Amino acid sequence: MCDFNALTDEEKKLHHEKLLQCADNFGGKNFFLHLLESIRETKPHPLIAANSEFSMELGTVKWNKVIFNDKLQLLLKARVNESKQNNLLPAREEKGYKKVLNLVRTLKPIVFHVKPAHKEDGPGFFFQPFDVIDANTTKLNPVFDALFFCSVNTVKKILNYEPKA
């Protein structure tokens, strides 16, 4: 998803609508982009926070399970493969298949709750890290990918995308 230009018009429209809905539920595009910038600036990566929470002045992101650094590193590698083969899971016969499958099984039940600091900014939103298409196909949830991994400029492009009539 982070290679916006490689997406079809239909995928661009779908991601645009989904992220725009999330941004609106967090107080608007600017608040949402500010959240992304804060996440990018945080070292070490916010996903490995021991308290399963990322806080900033505009709101918080909480999740219900600790994610360890080894899982994050494996996820980052799997993301690269997903962009090439349109599937987070490698082929069954590949060496890293079992590790990635276990990663998906471990992280799949996690639910991320994103809430603005002030109720008047919106209700917030929640999402899971993966979209399981079928037994052999799993993709990163575009909201998860946008929130934690894609460049802020790419997300800005997606939010400002004008679907063709």
PDB file of C-alpha atoms in Angstrom:
ATOM      1  CA  MET A   1       0.000   0.000   0.000  1.00  0.00           C
ATOM      2  CA  CYS A   2       2.908   2.328   0.588  1.00  0.00           C
ATOM      3  CA  ASP A   3       3.643   2.385  -3.158  1.00  0.00           C
ATOM      4  CA  PHE A   4       0.547   4.426  -3.928  1.00  0.00           C
ATOM      5  CA  ASN A   5       1.332   4.858  -7.638  1.00  0.00           C
ATOM      6  CA  ALA A   6       1.368   1.068  -8.151  1.00  0.00           C
ATOM      7  CA  LEU A   7      -2.208   0.698  -6.891  1.00  0.00           C
ATOM      8  CA  THR A   8      -5.188   0.418  -9.205  1.00  0.00           C
ATOM      9  CA  ASP A   9      -7.684   3.310  -9.290  1.00  0.00           C
ATOM     10  CA  GLU A  10     -10.138   1.151  -7.376  1.00  0.00           C
ATOM     11  CA  GLU A  11      -7.576   0.370  -4.641  1.00  0.00           C
ATOM     12  CA  LYS A  12      -6.592   4.053  -4.443  1.00  0.00           C
ATOM     13  CA  LYS A  13     -10.247   5.036  -3.998  1.00  0.00           C
ATOM     14  CA  LEU A  14     -10.800   2.325  -1.373  1.00  0.00           C
ATOM     15  CA  HIS A  15      -7.695   3.305   0.660  1.00  0.00           C
ATOM     16  CA  HIS A  16      -8.570   7.009   0.284  1.00  0.00           C
ATOM     17  CA  GLU A  17     -12.076   6.471   1.697  1.00  0.00           C
ATOM     18  CA  LYS A  18     -10.871   4.262   4.553  1.00  0.00           C
ATOM     19  CA  LEU A  19      -8.055   6.586   5.674  1.00  0.00           C
ATOM     20  CA  LEU A  20     -10.250   9.665   5.262  1.00  0.00           C
ATOM     21  CA  GLN A  21     -12.844   8.053   7.545  1.00  0.00           C
ATOM     22  CA  CYS A  22     -10.111   7.317  10.130  1.00  0.00           C
ATOM     23  CA  ALA A  23      -8.766  10.879   9.859  1.00  0.00           C
ATOM     24  CA  ASP A  24     -12.263  12.326  10.324  1.00  0.00           C
ATOM     25  CA  ASN A  25     -12.757  10.129  13.415  1.00  0.00           C
ATOM     26  CA  PHE A  26      -9.503  11.469  14.856  1.00  0.00           C
ATOM     27  CA  GLY A  27     -10.226  15.186  14.358  1.00  0.00           C
ATOM     28  CA  GLY A  28      -9.401  15.674  10.672  1.00  0.00           C
ATOM     29  CA  LYS A  29      -6.542  15.242   8.209  1.00  0.00           C
ATOM     30  CA  ASN A  30      -4.128  17.555  10.043  1.00  0.00           C
ATOM     31  CA  PHE A  31      -4.573  15.827  13.400  1.00  0.00           C
ATOM     32  CA  PHE A  32      -4.194  12.433  11.726  1.00  0.00           C
ATOM     33  CA  LEU A  33      -1.017  13.484   9.884  1.00  0.00           C
ATOM     34  CA  HIS A  34       0.359  14.960  13.110  1.00  0.00           C
ATOM     35  CA  LEU A  35      -0.245  11.588  14.804  1.00  0.00           C
ATOM     36  CA  LEU A  36       1.683   9.839  12.005  1.00  0.00           C
ATOM     37  CA  GLU A  37       4.584  12.287  12.270  1.00  0.00           C
ATOM     38  CA  SER A  38       4.768  11.712  16.041  1.00  0.00           C
ATOM     39  CA  ILE A  39       4.810   7.936  15.518  1.00  0.00           C
ATOM     40  CA  ARG A  40       7.617   8.236  12.919  1.00  0.00           C
ATOM     41  CA  GLU A  41       9.722  10.415  15.235  1.00  0.00           C
ATOM     42  CA  THR A  42       9.429   8.050  18.209  1.00  0.00           C
ATOM     43  CA  LYS A  43      12.433   5.813  18.826  1.00  0.00           C
ATOM     44  CA  PRO A  44      12.393   2.885  19.483  1.00  0.00           C
ATOM     45  CA  HIS A  45       9.396   2.016  17.308  1.00  0.00           C
ATOM     46  CA  PRO A  46       6.132   2.638  19.232  1.00  0.00           C
ATOM     47  CA  LEU A  47       4.817  -0.862  18.460  1.00  0.00           C
ATOM     48  CA  ILE A  48       7.326  -2.365  20.907  1.00  0.00           C
ATOM     49  CA  ALA A  49       6.248  -0.160  23.819  1.00  0.00           C
ATOM     50  CA  ALA A  50       6.086  -2.256  26.991  1.00  0.00           C
ATOM     51  CA  ASN A  51       2.788  -0.646  28.027  1.00  0.00           C
ATOM     52  CA  SER A  52       1.181  -1.289  24.587  1.00  0.00           C
ATOM     53  CA  GLU A  53       0.371   2.389  24.217  1.00  0.00           C
ATOM     54  CA  PHE A  54       1.486   5.423  22.254  1.00  0.00           C
ATOM     55  CA  SER A  55       0.424   8.820  23.612  1.00  0.00           C
ATOM     56  CA  MET A  56       0.757  12.337  22.293  1.00  0.00           C
ATOM     57  CA  GLU A  57      -1.006  15.627  22.976  1.00  0.00           C
ATOM     58  CA  LEU A  58      -3.698  14.969  20.332  1.00  0.00           C
ATOM     59  CA  GLY A  59      -4.607  11.451  21.446  1.00  0.00           C
ATOM     60  CA  THR A  60      -3.537   7.873  22.086  1.00  0.00           C
ATOM     61  CA  VAL A  61      -3.112   4.561  20.310  1.00  0.00           C
ATOM     62  CA  LYS A  62      -3.578   1.528  22.581  1.00  0.00           C
ATOM     63  CA  TRP A  63      -3.435  -2.174  21.831  1.00  0.00           C
ATOM     64  CA  ASN A  64      -4.120  -5.275  23.874  1.00  0.00           C
ATOM     65  CA  LYS A  65      -0.877  -7.260  23.593  1.00  0.00           C
ATOM     66  CA  VAL A  66       2.838  -6.518  23.891  1.00  0.00           C
ATOM     67  CA  ILE A  67       4.724  -6.801  20.589  1.00  0.00           C
ATOM     68  CA  PHE A  68       8.373  -7.771  20.929  1.00  0.00           C
ATOM     69  CA  ASN A  69      11.166  -6.401  18.753  1.00  0.00           C
ATOM     70  CA  ASP A  70      11.845  -9.768  17.044  1.00  0.00           C
ATOM     71  CA  LYS A  71       8.201  -9.847  15.861  1.00  0.00           C
ATOM     72  CA  LEU A  72       8.471  -6.257  14.630  1.00  0.00           C
ATOM     73  CA  GLN A  73      11.643  -7.045  12.655  1.00  0.00           C
ATOM     74  CA  LEU A  74      10.013 -10.106  11.103  1.00  0.00           C
ATOM     75  CA  LEU A  75       6.939  -8.017  10.244  1.00  0.00           C
ATOM     76  CA  LEU A  76       9.123  -5.407   8.528  1.00  0.00           C
ATOM     77  CA  LYS A  77      10.744  -8.145   6.390  1.00  0.00           C
ATOM     78  CA  ALA A  78       7.363  -9.712   5.576  1.00  0.00           C
ATOM     79  CA  ARG A  79       6.042  -6.270   4.511  1.00  0.00           C
ATOM     80  CA  VAL A  80       8.729  -6.060   1.828  1.00  0.00           C
ATOM     81  CA  ASN A  81       7.696  -9.465   0.477  1.00  0.00           C
ATOM     82  CA  GLU A  82       4.022  -8.508   0.577  1.00  0.00           C
ATOM     83  CA  SER A  83       4.626  -5.599  -1.779  1.00  0.00           C
ATOM     84  CA  LYS A  84       6.293  -7.987  -4.263  1.00  0.00           C
ATOM     85  CA  GLN A  85       3.881 -10.930  -4.125  1.00  0.00           C
ATOM     86  CA  ASN A  86       0.651  -9.275  -2.897  1.00  0.00           C
ATOM     87  CA  ASN A  87       0.600 -11.621   0.109  1.00  0.00           C
ATOM     88  CA  LEU A  88       2.232 -11.320   3.527  1.00  0.00           C
ATOM     89  CA  LEU A  89       2.670 -15.102   3.695  1.00  0.00           C
ATOM     90  CA  PRO A  90       5.515 -16.532   1.645  1.00  0.00           C
ATOM     91  CA  ALA A  91       4.932 -19.712  -0.378  1.00  0.00           C
ATOM     92  CA  ARG A  92       4.537 -22.797   1.866  1.00  0.00           C
ATOM     93  CA  GLU A  93       7.788 -24.326   0.614  1.00  0.00           C
ATOM     94  CA  GLU A  94       9.853 -21.214   1.417  1.00  0.00           C
ATOM     95  CA  LYS A  95      12.180 -21.274   4.414  1.00  0.00           C
ATOM     96  CA  GLY A  96      10.552 -18.446   6.397  1.00  0.00           C
ATOM     97  CA  TYR A  97       6.938 -19.563   5.875  1.00  0.00           C
ATOM     98  CA  LYS A  98       6.409 -21.022   9.357  1.00  0.00           C
ATOM     99  CA  LYS A  99       7.909 -17.960  11.086  1.00  0.00           C
ATOM    100  CA  VAL A 100       5.651 -15.564   9.183  1.00  0.00           C
ATOM    101  CA  LEU A 101       2.615 -17.787   9.755  1.00  0.00           C
ATOM    102  CA  ASN A 102       3.342 -17.779  13.510  1.00  0.00           C
ATOM    103  CA  LEU A 103       3.784 -14.000  13.360  1.00  0.00           C
ATOM    104  CA  VAL A 104       0.338 -13.643  11.787  1.00  0.00           C
ATOM    105  CA  ARG A 105      -1.195 -16.003  14.365  1.00  0.00           C
ATOM    106  CA  THR A 106       0.433 -14.031  17.188  1.00  0.00           C
ATOM    107  CA  LEU A 107      -0.520 -10.538  15.994  1.00  0.00           C
ATOM    108  CA  LYS A 108      -3.901 -11.263  14.359  1.00  0.00           C
ATOM    109  CA  PRO A 109      -5.970 -11.033  17.580  1.00  0.00           C
ATOM    110  CA  ILE A 110      -4.512  -7.629  18.531  1.00  0.00           C
ATOM    111  CA  VAL A 111      -6.938  -4.713  18.302  1.00  0.00           C
ATOM    112  CA  PHE A 112      -5.605  -1.149  18.049  1.00  0.00           C
ATOM    113  CA  HIS A 113      -7.769   1.653  19.476  1.00  0.00           C
ATOM    114  CA  VAL A 114      -7.000   5.180  18.307  1.00  0.00           C
ATOM    115  CA  LYS A 115      -8.695   7.894  20.350  1.00  0.00           C
ATOM    116  CA  PRO A 116      -8.400  11.673  20.104  1.00  0.00           C
ATOM    117  CA  ALA A 117      -7.641  13.539  23.334  1.00  0.00           C
ATOM    118  CA  HIS A 118     -10.913  15.499  23.138  1.00  0.00           C
ATOM    119  CA  LYS A 119     -14.291  13.862  22.537  1.00  0.00           C
ATOM    120  CA  GLU A 120     -15.395  16.707  20.233  1.00  0.00           C
ATOM    121  CA  ASP A 121     -12.614  15.788  17.779  1.00  0.00           C
ATOM    122  CA  GLY A 122     -14.320  12.497  16.967  1.00  0.00           C
ATOM    123  CA  PRO A 123     -15.056   9.018  18.269  1.00  0.00           C
ATOM    124  CA  GLY A 124     -11.702   7.575  17.239  1.00  0.00           C
ATOM    125  CA  PHE A 125     -11.426   4.244  15.467  1.00  0.00           C
ATOM    126  CA  PHE A 126     -10.073   0.735  15.871  1.00  0.00           C
ATOM    127  CA  PHE A 127      -8.502  -1.837  13.573  1.00  0.00           C
ATOM    128  CA  GLN A 128      -6.565  -5.105  13.490  1.00  0.00           C
ATOM    129  CA  PRO A 129      -3.135  -5.500  11.874  1.00  0.00           C
ATOM    130  CA  PHE A 130      -4.104  -7.989   9.147  1.00  0.00           C
ATOM    131  CA  ASP A 131      -6.798  -8.727   6.619  1.00  0.00           C
ATOM    132  CA  VAL A 132      -7.059 -12.491   6.169  1.00  0.00           C
ATOM    133  CA  ILE A 133      -8.341 -13.072   2.637  1.00  0.00           C
ATOM    134  CA  ASP A 134      -8.287 -16.895   2.714  1.00  0.00           C
ATOM    135  CA  ALA A 135      -6.227 -19.755   4.229  1.00  0.00           C
ATOM    136  CA  ASN A 136      -3.219 -18.926   2.033  1.00  0.00           C
ATOM    137  CA  THR A 137      -3.509 -15.150   1.665  1.00  0.00           C
ATOM    138  CA  THR A 138      -3.028 -12.502   4.330  1.00  0.00           C
ATOM    139  CA  LYS A 139      -2.441  -8.802   3.780  1.00  0.00           C
ATOM    140  CA  LEU A 140      -1.510  -5.959   6.074  1.00  0.00           C
ATOM    141  CA  ASN A 141      -4.519  -3.877   6.997  1.00  0.00           C
ATOM    142  CA  PRO A 142      -4.059  -0.586   5.075  1.00  0.00           C
ATOM    143  CA  VAL A 143      -4.842   1.449   8.217  1.00  0.00           C
ATOM    144  CA  PHE A 144      -2.185  -0.447  10.206  1.00  0.00           C
ATOM    145  CA  ASP A 145       0.310   0.000   7.357  1.00  0.00           C
ATOM    146  CA  ALA A 146      -0.453   3.717   7.035  1.00  0.00           C
ATOM    147  CA  LEU A 147      -0.353   4.394  10.764  1.00  0.00           C
ATOM    148  CA  PHE A 148       2.918   2.644  11.552  1.00  0.00           C
ATOM    149  CA  PHE A 149       4.957   2.180   8.366  1.00  0.00           C
ATOM    150  CA  CYS A 150       4.128   4.245   5.247  1.00  0.00           C
ATOM    151  CA  SER A 151       5.774   7.626   4.797  1.00  0.00           C
ATOM    152  CA  VAL A 152       3.722  10.610   5.903  1.00  0.00           C
ATOM    153  CA  ASN A 153       3.904  11.967   2.333  1.00  0.00           C
ATOM    154  CA  THR A 154       2.358   8.771   0.954  1.00  0.00           C
ATOM    155  CA  VAL A 155      -0.490   8.943   3.470  1.00  0.00           C
ATOM    156  CA  LYS A 156      -0.970  12.612   2.567  1.00  0.00           C
ATOM    157  CA  LYS A 157      -1.233  11.584  -1.114  1.00  0.00           C
ATOM    158  CA  ILE A 158      -3.830   8.955  -0.240  1.00  0.00           C
ATOM    159  CA  LEU A 159      -5.875  11.386   1.884  1.00  0.00           C
ATOM    160  CA  ASN A 160      -5.831  14.019  -0.870  1.00  0.00           C
ATOM    161  CA  TYR A 161      -6.533  11.559  -3.710  1.00  0.00           C
ATOM    162  CA  GLU A 162      -9.349  12.670  -6.013  1.00  0.00           C
ATOM    163  CA  PRO A 163     -11.158   9.563  -7.315  1.00  0.00           C
ATOM    164  CA  LYS A 164     -11.805   9.629 -11.047  1.00  0.00           C
ATOM    165  CA  ALA A 165     -15.456  10.025 -11.936  1.00  0.00           C
TER     166      ALA A 165
END
